CSV table of C-alpha atoms and ligand atoms in Angstrom, one decimal:
chain,number,residue,atom,x,y,z
A,64,MET,CA,-12.2,-20.8,27.5
A,65,SER,CA,-9.1,-21.5,25.5
A,66,VAL,CA,-5.8,-22.4,27.2
A,67,ILE,CA,-3.7,-20.7,24.6
A,68,ASN,CA,-3.3,-17.1,23.4
A,69,THR,CA,-5.8,-17.4,20.5
A,70,ASN,CA,-4.4,-14.1,19.0
A,71,PHE,CA,-1.7,-16.3,17.5
A,72,ALA,CA,-4.3,-18.1,15.5
A,73,LYS,CA,-5.2,-14.8,13.8
A,74,LEU,CA,-1.7,-14.2,12.4
A,75,PRO,CA,-1.6,-14.6,8.6
A,76,GLY,CA,1.3,-16.7,7.2
A,77,ASN,CA,4.9,-16.6,8.4
A,78,TYR,CA,6.9,-13.8,9.8
A,79,LEU,CA,8.1,-11.9,6.7
A,80,PHE,CA,11.8,-12.7,6.8
A,81,ALA,CA,11.0,-16.3,7.8
A,82,GLU,CA,8.9,-16.6,4.6
A,83,ILE,CA,11.7,-15.1,2.5
A,84,ALA,CA,14.2,-17.5,4.0
A,85,ALA,CA,11.9,-20.4,3.3
A,86,ARG,CA,11.5,-19.4,-0.4
A,87,LYS,CA,15.3,-19.0,-0.7
A,88,ALA,CA,15.8,-22.5,0.8
A,89,ARG,CA,13.2,-24.0,-1.6
A,90,TYR,CA,14.9,-22.4,-4.6
A,91,LEU,CA,18.3,-23.6,-3.5
A,92,ALA,CA,17.0,-27.1,-2.9
A,93,ASP,CA,15.5,-27.2,-6.4
A,94,ASN,CA,18.6,-25.5,-7.9
A,95,PRO,CA,21.6,-27.0,-6.1
A,96,GLY,CA,24.8,-25.0,-6.9
A,97,ALA,CA,22.9,-21.7,-7.6
A,98,ARG,CA,24.7,-18.8,-5.9
A,99,LEU,CA,22.2,-16.3,-4.5
A,100,ILE,CA,23.1,-12.7,-3.7
A,101,ASN,CA,21.3,-11.4,-0.6
A,102,MET,CA,19.5,-8.0,-0.9
A,103,GLY,CA,16.7,-9.3,1.3
A,104,ILE,CA,17.0,-9.3,5.0
A,105,GLY,CA,19.1,-6.4,6.3
A,106,ASP,CA,21.9,-8.5,7.6
A,107,VAL,CA,25.4,-7.1,7.7
A,108,THR,CA,28.4,-8.8,6.1
A,109,ARG,CA,31.4,-6.7,7.3
A,110,PRO,CA,33.1,-8.3,10.4
A,111,LEU,CA,33.2,-6.6,13.8
A,112,SER,CA,35.8,-3.9,13.7
A,113,PRO,CA,39.3,-4.4,15.1
A,114,ALA,CA,38.7,-2.1,18.1
A,115,VAL,CA,35.6,-4.1,19.0
A,116,ILE,CA,37.3,-7.4,18.6
A,117,ALA,CA,40.3,-6.2,20.8
A,118,ALA,CA,37.9,-5.1,23.5
A,119,MET,CA,36.0,-8.4,23.4
A,120,HIS,CA,39.2,-10.4,23.6
A,121,ALA,CA,40.4,-8.4,26.6
A,122,ALA,CA,37.0,-9.0,28.2
A,123,VAL,CA,37.2,-12.8,27.5
A,124,ASP,CA,40.5,-12.7,29.4
A,125,GLU,CA,38.9,-10.9,32.3
A,126,MET,CA,36.3,-13.7,32.4
A,127,SER,CA,39.1,-16.3,32.8
A,128,LYS,CA,40.4,-14.9,36.1
A,129,ALA,CA,38.6,-15.0,39.5
A,130,GLU,CA,39.6,-11.4,40.3
A,131,THR,CA,38.0,-10.0,37.2
A,132,PHE,CA,35.3,-12.6,36.4
A,133,LYS,CA,31.7,-11.2,36.0
A,134,GLY,CA,28.4,-12.9,36.7
A,135,TYR,CA,25.0,-11.3,36.0
A,136,SER,CA,25.2,-7.8,34.4
A,137,PRO,CA,23.7,-5.0,36.5
A,138,ASP,CA,20.0,-4.4,35.7
A,139,GLY,CA,19.9,-2.0,32.7
A,140,GLY,CA,23.5,-2.7,31.7
A,141,TYR,CA,27.0,-1.8,32.8
A,142,PRO,CA,27.4,1.9,33.7
A,143,PHE,CA,30.6,2.1,31.5
A,144,LEU,CA,28.4,1.5,28.4
A,145,ARG,CA,25.4,3.5,29.5
A,146,GLU,CA,27.6,6.5,30.3
A,147,LEU,CA,29.3,6.4,26.8
A,148,ILE,CA,25.9,6.2,25.1
A,149,SER,CA,24.5,9.1,27.1
A,150,GLU,CA,27.5,11.3,26.3
A,151,HIS,CA,28.1,10.4,22.6
A,152,ASP,CA,24.6,9.6,21.3
A,153,PHE,CA,22.5,12.1,23.2
A,154,LYS,CA,24.3,14.9,25.2
A,155,SER,CA,26.6,15.6,22.2
A,156,ARG,CA,23.4,16.3,20.2
A,157,GLY,CA,21.8,18.5,22.9
A,158,ALA,CA,19.5,15.7,24.2
A,159,ASP,CA,19.6,15.5,27.9
A,160,ILE,CA,19.4,11.7,28.4
A,161,ALA,CA,21.0,10.3,31.6
A,162,PRO,CA,22.8,7.0,31.7
A,163,ASP,CA,20.1,5.4,33.9
A,164,GLU,CA,17.4,6.3,31.3
A,165,ILE,CA,19.3,3.9,28.9
A,166,PHE,CA,18.5,0.1,29.1
A,167,ILE,CA,21.0,-2.1,27.4
A,168,SER,CA,19.4,-5.1,25.6
A,169,ASP,CA,19.9,-7.9,23.1
A,170,GLY,CA,18.1,-6.2,20.3
A,171,ALA,CA,15.9,-3.4,19.0
A,172,LYS,CA,13.6,-6.0,17.5
A,173,SER,CA,12.9,-7.7,20.8
A,174,ASP,CA,12.5,-4.4,22.7
A,175,CYS,CA,10.1,-3.0,20.0
A,176,ALA,CA,8.0,-6.1,20.6
A,177,ASN,CA,8.4,-6.5,24.4
A,178,ILE,CA,7.6,-2.8,25.1
A,179,SER,CA,4.0,-3.9,24.5
A,180,ASP,CA,4.1,-5.4,28.0
A,181,ILE,CA,3.8,-2.0,29.7
A,182,PHE,CA,0.8,-0.8,27.7
A,183,SER,CA,-2.9,-1.5,28.1
A,184,PRO,CA,-4.4,-4.2,25.8
A,185,ASP,CA,-7.0,-1.5,25.0
A,186,CYS,CA,-4.5,1.0,23.5
A,187,VAL,CA,-5.2,2.2,20.0
A,188,VAL,CA,-2.0,1.5,18.0
A,189,ALA,CA,-1.0,3.5,14.9
A,190,VAL,CA,1.6,2.1,12.5
A,191,CYS,CA,3.0,3.4,9.2
A,192,ASP,CA,2.1,1.5,6.0
A,193,PRO,CA,4.5,0.1,4.8
A,194,VAL,CA,5.9,-0.9,8.2
A,195,TYR,CA,8.6,-3.1,9.9
A,196,PRO,CA,6.3,-6.1,10.6
A,197,VAL,CA,7.5,-6.6,14.2
A,198,TYR,CA,5.3,-3.7,15.4
A,199,VAL,CA,2.2,-5.1,13.8
A,200,ASP,CA,2.8,-8.8,14.7
A,201,SER,CA,3.7,-8.1,18.3
A,202,ASN,CA,0.6,-6.0,18.8
A,203,ALA,CA,-1.5,-8.7,17.1
A,204,MET,CA,-0.1,-11.3,19.5
A,205,ALA,CA,-1.1,-8.9,22.4
A,206,GLY,CA,-4.6,-8.6,21.1
A,207,ARG,CA,-4.4,-4.9,20.1
A,208,ALA,CA,-4.7,-5.4,16.4
A,209,GLY,CA,-8.1,-7.1,16.2
A,210,SER,CA,-8.7,-9.4,13.3
A,211,TYR,CA,-6.9,-9.7,10.0
A,212,THR,CA,-9.2,-8.9,7.1
A,213,GLY,CA,-7.2,-9.8,4.0
A,214,ASP,CA,-4.6,-7.1,3.9
A,215,LYS,CA,-5.2,-5.2,7.2
A,216,TRP,CA,-5.9,-5.5,10.9
A,217,ASP,CA,-9.3,-4.0,11.8
A,218,LYS,CA,-8.2,-2.3,15.1
A,219,LEU,CA,-4.9,-0.8,13.9
A,220,VAL,CA,-4.7,2.7,12.7
A,221,TYR,CA,-2.7,2.7,9.4
A,222,LEU,CA,-0.7,5.8,8.4
A,223,PRO,CA,-0.1,5.5,4.7
A,224,CYS,CA,3.4,6.5,3.5
A,225,THR,CA,3.4,7.1,-0.2
A,226,SER,CA,5.4,9.0,-2.8
A,227,GLY,CA,2.7,11.7,-2.4
A,228,ASN,CA,3.7,12.5,1.2
A,229,GLY,CA,7.4,11.8,0.7
A,230,PHE,CA,7.0,8.6,2.8
A,231,VAL,CA,6.4,10.6,6.0
A,232,PRO,CA,2.7,10.0,7.1
A,233,GLU,CA,0.1,12.6,8.0
A,234,LEU,CA,-1.0,12.8,11.6
A,235,PRO,CA,-3.7,10.2,12.5
A,236,SER,CA,-7.3,11.3,12.1
A,237,VAL,CA,-8.4,9.3,15.2
A,238,LYS,CA,-6.7,9.5,18.6
A,239,ALA,CA,-3.8,7.0,18.8
A,240,ASP,CA,-2.3,5.9,22.1
A,241,MET,CA,0.8,4.1,20.9
A,242,ILE,CA,2.4,5.4,17.7
A,243,TYR,CA,5.3,3.5,16.0
A,244,LEU,CA,7.6,5.6,13.9
A,245,CYS,CA,10.9,4.4,12.4
A,246,TYR,CA,13.3,7.0,10.9
A,247,PRO,CA,15.4,6.6,8.9
A,248,ASN,CA,12.7,4.4,7.7
A,249,ASN,CA,12.6,0.6,7.3
A,250,PRO,CA,11.5,-0.2,4.6
A,251,THR,CA,11.4,2.9,2.5
A,252,GLY,CA,14.8,4.4,3.4
A,253,ALA,CA,13.1,7.9,3.8
A,254,ALA,CA,14.3,10.3,6.4
A,255,ILE,CA,12.3,12.7,8.6
A,256,THR,CA,13.2,16.4,9.1
A,257,PHE,CA,13.3,18.1,12.5
A,258,GLY,CA,10.1,20.1,11.6
A,259,GLU,CA,8.2,17.0,10.6
A,260,LEU,CA,9.2,15.0,13.7
A,261,LYS,CA,8.3,18.0,15.9
A,262,LYS,CA,4.7,17.8,14.6
A,263,TRP,CA,4.5,14.2,15.9
A,264,VAL,CA,5.9,15.2,19.3
A,265,ASP,CA,3.4,18.0,19.5
A,266,TYR,CA,0.6,15.6,18.5
A,267,ALA,CA,1.7,13.1,21.1
A,268,ARG,CA,1.8,15.7,23.9
A,269,ALA,CA,-1.6,17.1,23.0
A,270,ASN,CA,-3.2,13.6,22.8
A,271,ASP,CA,-1.3,11.8,25.6
A,272,SER,CA,0.1,9.3,23.0
A,273,VAL,CA,3.4,7.6,23.4
A,274,ILE,CA,5.7,7.5,20.3
A,275,LEU,CA,7.7,4.3,20.0
A,276,TYR,CA,10.6,5.7,17.9
A,277,ASP,CA,12.8,3.1,16.2
A,278,ALA,CA,16.1,4.9,15.3
A,279,ALA,CA,18.0,1.7,14.5
A,280,TYR,CA,19.4,3.2,11.3
A,281,GLU,CA,20.4,6.7,12.6
A,282,ALA,CA,24.1,6.0,11.9
A,283,PHE,CA,23.3,6.1,8.2
A,284,ILE,CA,22.1,9.7,8.3
A,285,SER,CA,24.2,12.2,6.3
A,286,THR,CA,21.6,14.9,5.4
A,287,PRO,CA,22.0,18.0,7.6
A,288,GLY,CA,19.0,18.8,9.7
A,289,VAL,CA,17.8,15.3,9.9
A,290,PRO,CA,17.5,14.4,13.7
A,291,HIS,CA,19.4,11.3,14.9
A,292,SER,CA,17.2,11.0,18.0
A,293,ILE,CA,13.6,12.0,18.8
A,294,PHE,CA,15.0,13.5,22.0
A,295,GLU,CA,16.6,16.3,19.9
A,296,ILE,CA,13.0,17.6,19.7
A,297,PRO,CA,12.0,19.6,22.8
A,298,GLY,CA,9.3,17.9,24.8
A,299,ALA,CA,9.9,14.4,23.5
A,300,GLU,CA,11.0,13.3,26.9
A,301,TYR,CA,7.4,13.5,28.0
A,302,CYS,CA,6.0,11.4,25.1
A,303,ALA,CA,8.6,9.1,23.5
A,304,ILE,CA,10.6,5.9,23.9
A,305,GLU,CA,13.5,5.4,21.6
A,306,PHE,CA,15.0,2.1,20.3
A,307,ARG,CA,18.6,2.0,19.1
A,308,SER,CA,20.8,-0.9,17.9
A,309,PHE,CA,24.5,-1.7,17.4
A,310,SER,CA,23.4,-4.3,14.7
A,311,LYS,CA,23.5,-2.2,11.6
A,312,THR,CA,25.8,0.5,13.1
A,313,ALA,CA,28.6,-1.7,14.2
A,314,GLY,CA,27.9,-5.2,12.8
A,315,PHE,CA,26.2,-6.8,15.9
A,316,THR,CA,23.4,-8.6,14.2
A,317,GLY,CA,24.9,-11.9,15.4
A,318,THR,CA,26.6,-10.6,18.5
A,319,ARG,CA,23.4,-8.9,19.8
A,320,CYS,CA,23.5,-5.5,21.5
A,321,ALA,CA,21.1,-2.7,21.5
A,322,TYR,CA,19.4,-0.2,23.9
A,323,THR,CA,16.1,1.5,24.7
A,324,VAL,CA,15.7,4.9,26.1
A,325,VAL,CA,12.8,5.5,28.5
A,326,PRO,CA,13.0,9.0,30.0
A,327,LYS,CA,12.1,9.5,33.6
A,328,LYS,CA,9.7,12.3,32.7
A,329,LEU,CA,7.5,9.9,30.7
A,330,GLU,CA,4.4,9.2,32.8
A,331,ARG,CA,0.9,8.1,32.1
A,332,ASP,CA,-2.0,7.6,34.6
A,333,GLY,CA,0.3,8.6,37.4
A,334,MET,CA,2.8,5.7,36.6
A,335,SER,CA,6.4,6.2,35.4
A,336,LEU,CA,7.0,4.2,32.2
A,337,HIS,CA,10.7,4.2,33.2
A,338,ALA,CA,9.9,2.4,36.4
A,339,MET,CA,7.6,0.0,34.6
A,340,TRP,CA,10.2,-0.9,31.9
A,341,SER,CA,12.8,-1.2,34.6
A,342,ARG,CA,10.5,-3.6,36.5
A,343,ARG,CA,9.7,-5.5,33.3
A,344,GLN,CA,13.4,-6.0,32.4
A,345,ALA,CA,14.5,-6.9,35.9
A,346,THR,CA,11.8,-9.6,35.9
A,347,LYS,CA,12.1,-11.0,32.4
A,348,PHE,CA,15.7,-10.2,31.2
A,349,ASN,CA,19.1,-11.1,32.6
A,350,GLY,CA,21.2,-8.7,30.5
A,351,VAL,CA,23.7,-8.7,27.7
A,352,PRO,CA,26.9,-10.6,28.2
A,353,TYR,CA,29.8,-8.5,29.7
A,354,VAL,CA,32.0,-9.4,26.7
A,355,VAL,CA,29.4,-8.0,24.3
A,356,GLN,CA,28.9,-4.8,26.3
A,357,ARG,CA,32.7,-4.3,26.3
A,358,GLY,CA,32.7,-4.7,22.5
A,359,ALA,CA,29.8,-2.2,22.2
A,360,ALA,CA,31.7,0.3,24.4
A,361,ALA,CA,34.7,0.1,22.1
A,362,VAL,CA,32.4,1.5,19.3
A,363,TYR,CA,32.7,4.8,21.1
A,364,SER,CA,36.5,4.8,21.3
A,365,PRO,CA,38.3,7.1,18.8
A,366,GLN,CA,39.5,4.0,16.8
A,367,GLY,CA,36.1,2.3,17.1
A,368,ARG,CA,34.3,5.4,15.8
A,369,LYS,CA,36.7,5.7,12.8
A,370,GLU,CA,36.3,2.0,11.9
A,371,THR,CA,32.5,2.2,12.3
A,372,GLU,CA,32.3,5.3,10.1
A,373,GLU,CA,34.4,3.4,7.4
A,374,THR,CA,32.0,0.5,7.5
A,375,ILE,CA,28.9,2.7,7.2
A,376,ALA,CA,30.6,4.5,4.3
A,377,TYR,CA,31.2,1.1,2.6
A,378,TYR,CA,27.5,0.2,2.9
A,379,LYS,CA,26.4,3.7,1.7
A,380,ASN,CA,28.6,3.4,-1.3
A,381,ASN,CA,26.7,0.2,-2.1
A,382,ALA,CA,23.4,2.0,-1.7
A,383,LYS,CA,24.6,4.8,-4.1
A,384,ASN,CA,25.6,2.2,-6.7
A,385,ILE,CA,22.3,0.4,-6.5
A,386,ARG,CA,20.4,3.7,-6.8
A,387,GLU,CA,22.5,4.9,-9.8
A,388,ILE,CA,22.3,1.6,-11.7
A,389,LEU,CA,18.5,1.4,-11.3
A,390,GLN,CA,18.0,5.1,-12.1
A,391,ALA,CA,20.2,4.8,-15.2
A,392,SER,CA,17.7,2.2,-16.4
A,393,GLY,CA,14.8,4.5,-15.8
A,394,ILE,CA,13.7,2.7,-12.7
A,395,LYS,CA,12.3,4.9,-9.9
A,396,CYS,CA,13.7,4.4,-6.4
A,397,ILE,CA,14.3,6.4,-3.2
A,398,GLY,CA,16.3,5.9,0.0
A,399,GLY,CA,19.9,4.9,0.4
A,400,THR,CA,21.0,8.5,1.3
A,401,ASP,CA,20.3,8.4,5.0
A,402,SER,CA,19.6,4.6,5.1
A,403,PRO,CA,20.9,1.2,3.9
A,404,TYR,CA,17.5,0.6,2.2
A,405,ILE,CA,16.5,1.4,-1.4
A,406,TRP,CA,12.7,1.4,-2.1
A,407,VAL,CA,12.1,0.5,-5.7
A,408,THR,CA,9.0,1.3,-7.7
A,409,LEU,CA,8.1,-1.8,-9.8
A,410,PRO,CA,6.8,-1.4,-13.4
A,411,SER,CA,3.1,-1.0,-13.3
A,412,GLY,CA,1.1,-4.3,-13.2
A,413,LEU,CA,3.9,-6.2,-11.5
A,414,ASP,CA,3.0,-7.2,-8.0
A,415,SER,CA,5.8,-7.4,-5.4
A,416,TRP,CA,5.7,-11.1,-4.6
A,417,THR,CA,5.7,-12.0,-8.3
A,418,ALA,CA,8.7,-9.6,-8.8
A,419,PHE,CA,10.4,-11.2,-5.7
A,420,ASP,CA,10.0,-14.8,-7.2
A,421,ARG,CA,11.1,-13.7,-10.7
A,422,ILE,CA,14.2,-11.9,-9.4
A,423,LEU,CA,15.1,-14.9,-7.2
A,424,ALA,CA,14.7,-17.3,-10.1
A,425,GLU,CA,16.0,-15.3,-13.0
A,426,ALA,CA,18.5,-12.9,-11.4
A,427,ASN,CA,19.5,-15.1,-8.4
A,428,VAL,CA,19.0,-12.2,-6.1
A,429,ALA,CA,17.0,-12.3,-2.8
A,430,THR,CA,15.0,-9.1,-2.3
A,431,THR,CA,12.1,-8.1,0.0
A,432,PRO,CA,8.7,-7.6,-1.6
A,433,GLY,CA,7.1,-4.3,-0.6
A,434,ALA,CA,3.7,-6.0,0.1
A,435,GLY,CA,5.4,-7.9,2.9
A,436,PHE,CA,5.5,-4.6,4.8
A,437,GLY,CA,1.8,-3.7,4.3
A,438,SER,CA,-0.7,-3.0,1.6
A,439,CYS,CA,0.9,0.4,0.7
A,440,GLY,CA,4.1,-1.5,-0.1
A,441,GLU,CA,2.4,-3.3,-2.9
A,442,GLY,CA,4.1,-2.4,-6.2
A,443,PHE,CA,7.5,-1.8,-4.5
A,444,LEU,CA,10.6,-3.8,-3.7
A,445,ARG,CA,13.1,-3.2,-0.9
A,446,LEU,CA,16.8,-3.7,-1.6
A,447,THR,CA,19.5,-3.7,1.1
A,448,ALA,CA,23.0,-2.3,0.7
A,449,PHE,CA,24.7,-4.6,3.2
A,450,GLY,CA,26.4,-6.9,0.7
A,451,GLU,CA,29.9,-7.1,-0.8
A,452,PRO,CA,30.5,-4.3,-3.4
A,453,ASP,CA,31.1,-6.4,-6.5
A,454,ASP,CA,28.1,-8.6,-5.8
A,455,THR,CA,25.9,-5.5,-5.1
A,456,ILE,CA,26.8,-4.1,-8.5
A,457,ILE,CA,26.1,-7.4,-10.3
A,458,ALA,CA,22.8,-7.8,-8.4
A,459,ALA,CA,21.7,-4.3,-9.2
A,460,GLU,CA,22.5,-4.7,-12.9
A,461,ARG,CA,20.6,-8.0,-13.1
A,462,ILE,CA,17.6,-6.4,-11.4
A,463,ALA,CA,17.8,-3.4,-13.7
A,464,ARG,CA,17.8,-5.6,-16.8
A,465,LEU,CA,14.8,-7.6,-15.5
A,466,LEU,CA,12.7,-4.6,-14.5
A,467,LYS,CA,13.3,-2.2,-17.2
B,734,MLT,C1,15.3,-6.0,8.0
B,734,MLT,O1,15.8,-6.5,7.0
B,734,MLT,O2,14.2,-5.3,8.0
B,734,MLT,C2,16.0,-6.2,9.3
B,734,MLT,O3,17.2,-6.8,9.2
B,734,MLT,C3,15.1,-6.9,10.2
B,734,MLT,C4,15.6,-6.7,11.6
B,734,MLT,O4,16.5,-5.9,11.9
B,734,MLT,O5,15.1,-7.4,12.5
């Protein structure tokens, strides 16, 4: 018997964004004074908006007085924030999600990984390929992925997302118990229509699967008919959990605030997944700071909404510039319309880690190699639109010159 979780020994290499950070650091150590432009990890650059900052300052003042000081947050988060989310993010879109079905957390990344606690180690897990690596790595750590065989895990069900299917996968050919979907998609930037998502909800209901729906990028949707939440699809409350985040929406990557929706109607084997997640969080999580939850609540104020929309428009304008500069050089790319990510097709014969290293060294731009998201990502590169506008244009022009 081993005393450690030997699944960790099966993990190949570093976590993707740790590997990218290490390569950037090595390059900077060898080339002191080089100025890299970041189009790699999707980290925001705009500051928290004035409405959010004002709410956080006021909350800090409350923490300084005995009469208004707050200790532990209530389990699941403060009602003032859960009520705003229920109203603005769900009920306004016809999705009947109650405040107590919303669990405030410190990140969609941690929730996507931690949700694994409430599922059987024997579940069959389906993931898109390419995919946000957290879904794969966290299931590998939990022992659901099997063994890594070069470029795949032998127990995962891979759902290829290619230009042939518009980067929206076909339904699995074997029965999957847990299905991770992320729309608007990280990394491809593709969106899913109401009709396409309904097929997944129908599949999940027919097969008793649970869809783990990552909607961290919903604020970037502008195409009409693209659902912002899986709970806009009738019946999803019986088969889905949704992850949302204030990170990319309102600049909370460093401040940390997100939420997960587990509907009360979601049950398997006579157990309520809502009750299980509630139990899990109460045992393992002590909540998001009051000051941060007040900041997140301000995102829903009229001023906060206006400021957040301006920031999203700023990033989407970057995305448009990246797309137009690349396409003007004859480089194929998708995404950026309903998402902050652009998925670039590399010239044939150029693999994505070689492209990453060349672009880093010759264009001084950090990108993300498509292969880092799975074998179907080979031959692609992901660019992010979270930078400063002038730098974004410079970086896109340098990449266009290198790849054309
Ligand atoms: C990304 O670049 O894919 C994201 O920033 C990663 C994350 O949100 O954890």
